[in-house]
Coordinates of C-alpha atoms and ligand atoms in Angstrom, one line a residue:
X10 CA -22.9 -4.2 -7.5
X11 CA -21.3 -1.1 -6.1
X12 CA -19.0 1.1 -8.3
X13 CA -16.3 0.6 -5.8
X14 CA -13.7 -2.0 -6.8
X15 CA -11.3 -3.0 -4.0
X16 CA -7.8 -4.1 -5.1
X17 CA -5.7 -6.0 -2.7
X18 CA -1.9 -6.3 -3.2
X19 CA -0.8 -9.1 -1.0
X20 CA 2.7 -9.0 0.3
X21 CA 5.0 -11.7 1.8
X22 CA 2.9 -14.6 3.0
X23 CA -0.4 -13.5 1.4
X24 CA -0.8 -15.2 -1.9
X25 CA -4.6 -15.7 -2.2
X26 CA -7.9 -14.6 -0.5
X27 CA -10.1 -17.6 0.1
X28 CA -13.2 -15.6 1.0
X29 CA -13.7 -14.2 -2.5
X30 CA -16.9 -15.5 -4.2
X31 CA -16.9 -16.7 -7.8
X32 CA -13.2 -15.9 -8.0
X33 CA -11.1 -16.6 -11.1
X34 CA -7.5 -16.0 -11.8
X35 CA -7.4 -13.5 -14.6
X36 CA -4.3 -13.0 -16.8
X37 CA -3.7 -9.4 -18.0
X38 CA -1.0 -7.7 -19.9
X39 CA 0.0 -4.0 -19.8
X40 CA 2.1 -1.6 -21.8
X41 CA 4.6 -1.8 -18.9
X42 CA 5.0 -5.5 -19.1
X43 CA 3.3 -8.4 -17.3
X44 CA 2.1 -8.0 -13.7
X45 CA 3.5 -10.1 -10.9
X46 CA 1.0 -12.8 -11.5
X47 CA -2.6 -13.4 -12.7
X48 CA -5.1 -11.5 -10.6
X49 CA -7.8 -13.2 -8.6
X50 CA -11.1 -11.4 -9.4
X51 CA -14.2 -12.1 -7.5
X52 CA -16.9 -10.5 -5.3
X53 CA -17.6 -10.1 -1.6
X54 CA -20.9 -8.7 -0.3
X55 CA -21.7 -7.1 -3.7
X56 CA -18.3 -5.4 -4.0
X57 CA -16.0 -6.5 -6.8
X58 CA -12.5 -7.3 -5.5
X59 CA -9.2 -8.0 -7.3
X60 CA -6.3 -9.7 -5.5
X61 CA -2.8 -9.5 -6.8
X62 CA 0.1 -11.3 -5.0
X63 CA 2.9 -8.8 -5.2
X64 CA 5.7 -11.3 -5.3
X65 CA 3.7 -13.8 -7.4
X66 CA 2.5 -17.1 -6.1
X67 CA 5.5 -19.0 -4.9
X68 CA 7.2 -15.7 -4.1
X69 CA 9.1 -15.3 -7.4
X70 CA 9.8 -11.5 -7.6
X71 CA 12.4 -9.8 -5.3
X72 CA 11.3 -6.4 -3.9
X73 CA 13.6 -4.6 -6.4
X74 CA 12.1 -6.5 -9.4
X75 CA 8.4 -6.4 -8.7
X76 CA 6.8 -5.0 -11.8
X77 CA 5.2 -2.1 -9.9
X78 CA 3.9 -0.2 -13.0
X79 CA 2.4 -3.2 -14.6
X80 CA 0.7 -4.2 -11.3
X81 CA -1.0 -0.8 -10.9
X82 CA -2.0 -0.6 -14.6
X83 CA -3.5 -4.1 -14.4
X84 CA -5.6 -3.2 -11.3
X85 CA -6.7 0.0 -13.0
X86 CA -7.8 -2.0 -16.1
X87 CA -10.0 -4.0 -13.7
X88 CA -11.6 -0.7 -12.5
X89 CA -9.9 -0.8 -9.1
X90 CA -10.7 2.4 -7.2
X91 CA -9.2 1.6 -3.8
X92 CA -6.0 -0.5 -3.0
X93 CA -5.1 -2.1 0.3
X94 CA -1.5 -3.0 0.4
X95 CA -1.1 -5.7 3.0
X96 CA 2.6 -5.8 3.7
X97 CA 5.1 -7.3 6.2
X98 CA 7.3 -4.9 8.0
X99 CA 9.8 -4.3 10.8
X100 CA 9.0 -2.0 13.6
X101 CA 11.0 0.9 15.1
X102 CA 8.6 1.4 18.1
X103 CA 8.3 -0.7 21.2
X104 CA 4.6 -0.2 21.2
X105 CA 4.3 -1.5 17.6
X106 CA 4.9 -5.1 18.5
X107 CA 5.1 -8.1 16.2
X108 CA 1.6 -9.2 15.4
X109 CA 0.3 -5.6 15.4
X110 CA -1.0 -3.7 12.4
X111 CA 0.0 -0.2 11.5
X112 CA -2.2 1.8 9.1
X113 CA 0.5 4.1 7.6
X114 CA -0.2 7.7 6.7
X115 CA 3.4 8.8 5.8
X116 CA 6.3 7.3 3.8
X117 CA 10.0 7.8 3.2
X118 CA 11.4 6.5 0.0
X119 CA 14.9 5.1 0.3
X120 CA 14.6 2.8 -2.8
X121 CA 17.1 3.2 -5.6
X122 CA 16.9 2.5 -9.3
X123 CA 13.2 1.5 -9.4
X124 CA 11.1 3.2 -12.1
X125 CA 8.8 5.3 -9.9
X126 CA 6.6 7.1 -12.4
X127 CA 4.4 6.3 -15.4
X128 CA 5.3 9.7 -16.8
X129 CA 8.6 10.8 -18.4
X130 CA 9.9 13.1 -21.1
X131 CA 7.2 13.4 -23.8
X132 CA 4.4 13.5 -21.2
X133 CA 5.6 15.1 -17.9
X134 CA 3.3 15.1 -14.9
X135 CA 3.7 16.1 -11.2
X136 CA 1.2 14.9 -8.7
X137 CA 1.1 15.8 -5.0
X138 CA 2.4 13.1 -2.6
X139 CA 2.3 15.1 0.6
X140 CA -0.2 12.6 1.9
X141 CA 0.7 9.4 0.2
X142 CA -2.0 7.2 1.6
X143 CA -5.8 7.7 1.7
X144 CA -7.4 8.9 4.9
X145 CA -10.9 7.6 4.0
X146 CA -9.5 4.1 3.4
X147 CA -7.5 4.3 6.6
X148 CA -10.7 5.2 8.7
X149 CA -12.5 2.3 7.1
X150 CA -9.7 -0.1 7.8
X151 CA -9.3 1.1 11.3
X152 CA -12.9 0.3 12.2
X153 CA -12.7 -3.1 10.5
X154 CA -9.5 -4.0 12.3
X155 CA -10.8 -2.9 15.6
X156 CA -14.0 -4.9 15.0
X157 CA -11.8 -8.0 14.4
X158 CA -9.9 -7.5 17.6
X159 CA -6.6 -6.8 15.8
X160 CA -4.2 -4.5 17.7
X161 CA -4.0 -1.7 15.2
X162 CA -2.1 1.7 15.2
X163 CA -3.8 4.5 13.4
X164 CA -1.0 6.3 11.5
X165 CA 2.7 5.7 11.1
X166 CA 5.6 6.4 8.8
X167 CA 6.6 3.6 6.5
X168 CA 10.2 3.7 5.3
X169 CA 10.8 1.8 2.0
X170 CA 14.3 0.5 1.7
X171 CA 15.9 -1.2 -1.3
X172 CA 16.7 -4.5 0.2
X173 CA 16.8 -7.4 -0.2
X174 CA 19.2 -7.5 2.7
X175 CA 17.8 -6.1 6.0
X176 CA 19.3 -2.9 7.4
X177 CA 22.5 -2.4 9.3
X178 CA 22.3 -1.5 13.0
X179 CA 23.5 2.0 12.2
X180 CA 20.8 2.4 9.5
X181 CA 18.1 1.0 11.8
X182 CA 19.0 3.4 14.5
X183 CA 19.1 6.3 12.1
X184 CA 15.7 5.5 10.6
X185 CA 14.2 5.3 14.1
X186 CA 16.0 8.1 16.0
X187 CA 16.8 10.7 13.4
X188 CA 14.2 10.1 10.6
X189 CA 11.4 9.2 13.0
X190 CA 10.2 6.3 10.8
X191 CA 7.8 3.9 12.5
X192 CA 8.0 0.8 10.3
X193 CA 10.2 -0.5 7.5
X194 CA 9.6 -2.6 4.4
X195 CA 10.9 -3.0 0.9
X196 CA 7.9 -2.6 -1.4
X197 CA 5.4 0.2 -0.8
X198 CA 7.5 2.6 -2.8
X199 CA 7.2 3.2 -5.7
X200 CA 3.8 1.4 -5.4
X201 CA 2.1 4.2 -3.5
X202 CA 3.5 6.8 -6.0
X203 CA 2.2 4.9 -9.0
X204 CA -1.2 4.4 -7.4
X205 CA -1.5 8.1 -6.9
X206 CA -0.5 8.8 -10.5
X207 CA -3.2 6.3 -11.5
X208 CA -5.7 8.1 -9.3
X209 CA -6.3 5.1 -7.1
X210 CA -6.8 5.5 -3.4
X211 CA -4.0 3.5 -1.6
X212 CA -3.5 2.4 2.0
X213 CA -0.5 0.6 3.5
X214 CA -1.6 -2.0 6.0
X215 CA 1.7 -2.9 7.6
X216 CA 1.8 -6.2 9.5
X217 CA 4.6 -6.0 12.0
X218 CA 6.8 -9.2 11.9
X219 CA 9.9 -8.0 13.8
X220 CA 11.8 -5.1 15.5
X221 CA 14.3 -4.8 12.7
X222 CA 17.8 -4.6 14.4
X223 CA 17.7 -1.6 16.7
X224 CA 15.9 -3.2 19.7
X225 CA 18.3 -4.1 22.6
X226 CA 16.1 -7.0 23.7
X227 CA 15.5 -8.5 20.3
X228 CA 18.8 -8.4 18.4
X229 CA 18.9 -8.7 14.6
X230 CA 16.1 -9.9 12.3
X231 CA 15.7 -13.6 12.6
X232 CA 14.0 -14.8 9.4
X233 CA 12.6 -18.0 11.1
X234 CA 10.9 -15.9 13.8
X235 CA 9.8 -13.4 11.2
X236 CA 8.1 -16.1 9.1
X237 CA 6.4 -17.6 12.2
X238 CA 4.9 -14.2 13.1
X239 CA 4.0 -13.7 9.4
X240 CA 2.1 -16.9 9.4
X241 CA -0.1 -15.7 12.3
X242 CA -0.4 -12.1 10.9
X243 CA -1.6 -13.3 7.5
X244 CA -4.9 -14.8 8.9
X245 CA -5.6 -11.3 10.4
X246 CA -4.7 -9.7 7.1
X247 CA -7.1 -11.9 5.1
X248 CA -9.8 -11.3 7.7
X249 CA -9.3 -7.5 7.4
X250 CA -9.5 -7.7 3.6
X251 CA -12.8 -9.7 3.9
X252 CA -14.2 -7.0 6.3
X253 CA -13.5 -4.1 4.0
X254 CA -16.6 -4.2 1.7
X255 CA -18.8 -3.8 4.8
X256 CA -16.5 -1.1 6.2
X257 CA -16.7 0.9 3.0
X258 CA -20.4 0.3 2.6
X259 CA -22.6 2.6 0.5
X260 CA -22.1 4.3 -2.9
X261 CA -18.5 5.5 -3.5
X262 CA -18.3 9.3 -3.4
X263 CA -15.3 11.2 -4.8
X264 CA -12.2 10.9 -2.5
X265 CA -12.3 14.0 -0.2
X266 CA -8.5 14.0 -0.2
X267 CA -8.4 14.1 -4.0
X268 CA -6.6 10.8 -4.5
X269 CA -8.9 10.0 -7.4
X270 CA -8.4 13.3 -9.2
X271 CA -4.7 13.6 -8.7
X272 CA -4.0 14.1 -12.4
X273 CA -6.6 16.9 -12.9
X274 CA -4.0 19.6 -13.2
X275 CA -0.8 17.5 -13.1
X276 CA 0.2 17.2 -16.8
X277 CA 2.7 19.9 -17.8
X278 CA 3.5 18.9 -21.4
X279 CA 1.5 20.8 -24.0
X280 CA -0.8 18.6 -26.0
X281 CA 1.0 19.3 -29.3
X282 CA 4.4 18.4 -27.7
X283 CA 3.3 15.1 -26.2
X284 CA 4.9 11.9 -27.5
X285 CA 2.1 9.8 -29.1
X286 CA 3.7 6.5 -28.2
X287 CA 3.9 7.4 -24.5
X288 CA 0.4 8.9 -24.5
X289 CA -0.8 5.6 -25.9
X290 CA 0.9 3.7 -23.1
X291 CA -0.7 6.0 -20.6
X292 CA -4.3 5.4 -21.7
X293 CA -5.3 3.1 -18.9
X294 CA -3.9 5.1 -16.0
X295 CA -4.3 8.6 -17.4
X296 CA -6.9 8.4 -20.2
X297 CA -9.3 10.4 -18.0
X298 CA -7.2 13.5 -18.4
X299 CA -5.4 12.7 -21.7
X300 CA -8.6 12.2 -23.6
Ligands
LIG426 C1 9.7 -11.8 4.2 S1 10.6 -10.5 4.9 C2 11.0 -9.2 3.7 C3 10.0 -9.0 2.6 O1 8.7 -8.9 3.2 C4 8.1 -7.7 2.9 O2 7.4 -7.9 1.7 P1 6.0 -7.2 1.4 O3 6.1 -5.8 1.6 O4 5.7 -7.6 0.0 O5 5.1 -7.9 2.4 C5 9.3 -6.7 2.8 O6 9.0 -5.6 2.1 C6 10.3 -7.6 2.0 O7 10.0 -7.6 0.6
ADE427 N1 12.9 -5.5 9.3 C1 12.5 -5.5 8.1 N2 13.1 -4.7 7.1 C2 12.6 -4.6 5.9 N3 11.6 -5.3 5.4 C3 10.9 -6.1 6.3 N4 9.9 -6.9 6.2 C4 9.6 -7.5 7.3 N5 10.5 -7.1 8.3 C5 11.3 -6.2 7.6

């Protein structure tokens, strides 16, 4: 068994991965509350994999209420080193058409009121988020997606909005024309921030379901059409996940980009000034540097 553990956070439409061998739904608790659901833990080609449905089976949690901290803590408890976030999204680009995949390398966070850090007063930390997703994971996913014949775009900016309503036409135009976002969804922030704080490599695999509301030929988001496209996309998403162990083959080396050492010099609060209760809560995600 390799020391790499692949975590998959399944978004809308992706609630299980059938290909996992010897898989069992495992219930975990965390100091940040319960994760979205039990986690399906199994193995594929000698690599341990852990699958967590972001909204829970049956789509219980709204984007604003997903327990993002608990989800990342629970995956870290399972030893997850690399997370693929398989997420539905709208597109701001003609060429990123419904059915296509976009492997995102940048993000804009427009969410409001979500707790976006494990750290706070009593244990303050500042990690870099200049490159919020992992390039090594992106290269591997690119090769795997191309091998499966998926139309895939290498790079793109994901705008995370609060939701649950879709954007107004004015917002959609602004995100596209002024902010140069490529795709839009409601969930990958603060997820990506928390994964970085937990020193887990993270990649957004955005599955395009619609053109949001800016496109003159497509009108506004039609949820029935979106769900139909999602149904087709999800099979590709599951196939991509199943191809990842082979794509990441070989022993896991330290992340060249430093995702897995993000906390090395990040904690600012002097050891004697740290809040013991908060430090105890941080053991899973930051125990490596907190001791
Ligand atoms: C079903 S459309 C809106 C919904 O889908 C996306 O969820 P996820 O990112 O978990 O795939 C989007 O962010 C919204 O939550
Ligand atoms: N247009 C859109 N906006 C936000 N989230 C989405 N998820 C799928 N399509 C979306």
